[in-house]
Amino acid sequence: MTTQRTLSILKPDVTRRNLTGKINSLIEDTGLKIVAQKRLKLSLSQAQAFYSVHKKRSFFNDLINFMISGPIIVQVLEGENAVATYRDKMGATDPKKAAPYTIRAQFAESIEANSVHGSDSLKNASVEIRFFFSEIEINA
Ligand code: CMP
């Protein structure tokens, strides 16, 4: 039993289709609590910095252009094994391979416009949360 925090992003395909509430409801159904949330639009340099781990990948430029194409919702989720719990609920990166109960199976448009991002480890969760939030903005 470990309480953790993880970073979640609802991507531009979510804000464009006005799906924030529906996805938040699925997140809350897992038992995780949304302890911080804000809507913002990434600049080119912010998106490149956030996804710098992927900068050598063939899809990097397309990913960055998509992530700056509209507003995103950034969130801190807190609860039991939050990193793994949220990644399970998100589903596979490619929505065609995602299990039916997952957010991506239900809402993602493509491997790129795949609706949500979640930190892939506790260490990265800490780095990614600090990228967007100060401690005063996170309230359990
Ligand atoms: P995310 O969890 O935000 O992390 C990197 C993102 O790159 C990923 O979700 C996908 O939206 C995007 N992406 C686009 N094409 C690919 C691909 N071929 N393989 C993996 N990720 C991809």
mmCIF file of N, CA, C and O and ligand atoms in Angstrom, residues 11 51 54 57 59 63 66-67 87 90 93 104 110-114 116-118, ligand 1:
data_model
loop_
_atom_site.group_PDB
_atom_site.id
_atom_site.type_symbol
_atom_site.label_atom_id
_atom_site.label_comp_id
_atom_site.label_asym_id
_atom_site.label_seq_id
_atom_site.Cartn_x
_atom_site.Cartn_y
_atom_site.Cartn_z
ATOM 1 N N LYS A 11 -5.008 15.622 -23.431
ATOM 2 C CA LYS A 11 -4.363 16.217 -24.606
ATOM 3 C C LYS A 11 -5.349 17.059 -25.431
ATOM 4 O O LYS A 11 -6.549 17.064 -25.172
ATOM 5 N N TYR A 51 8.791 16.829 -23.649
ATOM 6 C CA TYR A 51 8.947 15.544 -24.343
ATOM 7 C C TYR A 51 10.381 15.314 -24.825
ATOM 8 O O TYR A 51 10.587 14.529 -25.760
ATOM 9 N N HIS A 54 11.939 12.045 -25.989
ATOM 10 C CA HIS A 54 11.569 11.452 -27.287
ATOM 11 C C HIS A 54 12.198 12.186 -28.472
ATOM 12 O O HIS A 54 11.834 11.921 -29.615
ATOM 13 N N ARG A 57 13.143 10.388 -31.652
ATOM 14 C CA ARG A 57 12.153 9.481 -32.257
ATOM 15 C C ARG A 57 11.566 10.091 -33.532
ATOM 16 O O ARG A 57 11.433 11.323 -33.652
ATOM 17 N N PHE A 59 8.620 10.249 -34.538
ATOM 18 C CA PHE A 59 7.334 10.923 -34.372
ATOM 19 C C PHE A 59 7.439 12.231 -33.571
ATOM 20 O O PHE A 59 6.424 12.866 -33.305
ATOM 21 N N LEU A 63 4.433 14.820 -32.764
ATOM 22 C CA LEU A 63 3.955 14.838 -31.372
ATOM 23 C C LEU A 63 3.932 16.273 -30.831
ATOM 24 O O LEU A 63 2.932 16.708 -30.235
ATOM 25 N N PHE A 66 1.206 18.364 -32.439
ATOM 26 C CA PHE A 66 -0.106 18.010 -31.882
ATOM 27 C C PHE A 66 -0.287 18.605 -30.485
ATOM 28 O O PHE A 66 -1.338 19.175 -30.167
ATOM 29 N N MET A 67 0.756 18.508 -29.655
ATOM 30 C CA MET A 67 0.600 18.954 -28.258
ATOM 31 C C MET A 67 0.460 20.465 -28.127
ATOM 32 O O MET A 67 -0.019 20.952 -27.096
ATOM 33 N N ARG A 87 -1.704 4.281 -15.375
ATOM 34 C CA ARG A 87 -1.269 3.709 -16.663
ATOM 35 C C ARG A 87 -2.161 2.550 -17.080
ATOM 36 O O ARG A 87 -2.459 2.375 -18.263
ATOM 37 N N MET A 90 -5.277 4.202 -18.434
ATOM 38 C CA MET A 90 -5.058 4.859 -19.742
ATOM 39 C C MET A 90 -5.126 3.848 -20.879
ATOM 40 O O MET A 90 -5.677 4.141 -21.928
ATOM 41 N N THR A 93 -0.560 2.655 -25.570
ATOM 42 C CA THR A 93 -0.325 3.892 -26.334
ATOM 43 C C THR A 93 -1.147 3.909 -27.624
ATOM 44 O O THR A 93 -1.737 4.936 -27.980
ATOM 45 N N ARG A 104 -8.090 5.227 -23.366
ATOM 46 C CA ARG A 104 -7.688 5.322 -24.778
ATOM 47 C C ARG A 104 -8.599 4.495 -25.677
ATOM 48 O O ARG A 104 -8.927 4.924 -26.787
ATOM 49 N N SER A 110 -6.203 8.232 -32.263
ATOM 50 C CA SER A 110 -5.080 7.604 -32.967
ATOM 51 C C SER A 110 -3.935 7.442 -31.982
ATOM 52 O O SER A 110 -4.025 7.903 -30.843
ATOM 53 N N ILE A 111 -2.832 6.831 -32.434
ATOM 54 C CA ILE A 111 -1.669 6.672 -31.547
ATOM 55 C C ILE A 111 -1.118 8.038 -31.140
ATOM 56 O O ILE A 111 -0.540 8.191 -30.060
ATOM 57 N N GLU A 112 -1.271 9.026 -31.997
ATOM 58 C CA GLU A 112 -0.794 10.383 -31.677
ATOM 59 C C GLU A 112 -1.828 11.135 -30.830
ATOM 60 O O GLU A 112 -1.510 11.618 -29.745
ATOM 61 N N ALA A 113 -3.047 11.217 -31.324
ATOM 62 C CA ALA A 113 -4.123 11.891 -30.581
ATOM 63 C C ALA A 113 -4.753 10.859 -29.646
ATOM 64 O O ALA A 113 -5.892 10.431 -29.832
ATOM 65 N N ASN A 114 -3.935 10.460 -28.635
ATOM 66 C CA ASN A 114 -4.369 9.343 -27.791
ATOM 67 C C ASN A 114 -4.886 9.802 -26.422
ATOM 68 O O ASN A 114 -4.820 9.073 -25.443
ATOM 69 N N VAL A 116 -4.608 10.939 -23.533
ATOM 70 C CA VAL A 116 -4.021 11.121 -22.201
ATOM 71 C C VAL A 116 -2.543 10.755 -22.162
ATOM 72 O O VAL A 116 -2.073 9.907 -22.925
ATOM 73 N N HIS A 117 -1.845 11.409 -21.252
ATOM 74 C CA HIS A 117 -0.468 11.050 -20.916
ATOM 75 C C HIS A 117 -0.417 10.781 -19.420
ATOM 76 O O HIS A 117 -1.074 11.473 -18.646
ATOM 77 N N GLY A 118 0.361 9.798 -19.014
ATOM 78 C CA GLY A 118 0.617 9.553 -17.594
ATOM 79 C C GLY A 118 2.075 9.213 -17.388
ATOM 80 O O GLY A 118 2.682 8.536 -18.227
HETATM 81 P P1 CMP B 1 2.581 9.772 -24.410
HETATM 82 O O1 CMP B 1 2.258 8.834 -23.295
HETATM 83 O O2 CMP B 1 2.184 11.192 -24.227
HETATM 84 O O3 CMP B 1 4.162 9.725 -24.696
HETATM 85 C C1 CMP B 1 4.716 10.034 -25.974
HETATM 86 C C2 CMP B 1 3.686 10.170 -27.024
HETATM 87 O O4 CMP B 1 4.128 10.093 -28.348
HETATM 88 C C3 CMP B 1 2.687 9.047 -26.897
HETATM 89 O O5 CMP B 1 1.908 9.214 -25.736
HETATM 90 C C4 CMP B 1 1.951 9.156 -28.225
HETATM 91 O O6 CMP B 1 0.846 10.046 -28.174
HETATM 92 C C5 CMP B 1 2.982 9.796 -29.160
HETATM 93 N N1 CMP B 1 3.307 8.934 -30.288
HETATM 94 C C6 CMP B 1 3.065 9.229 -31.569
HETATM 95 N N2 CMP B 1 3.481 8.237 -32.363
HETATM 96 C C7 CMP B 1 3.988 7.275 -31.565
HETATM 97 C C8 CMP B 1 4.587 5.991 -31.800
HETATM 98 N N3 CMP B 1 4.745 5.504 -33.037
HETATM 99 N N4 CMP B 1 4.990 5.273 -30.720
HETATM 100 C C9 CMP B 1 4.855 5.778 -29.466
HETATM 101 N N5 CMP B 1 4.303 6.987 -29.181
HETATM 102 C C10 CMP B 1 3.886 7.724 -30.229
#
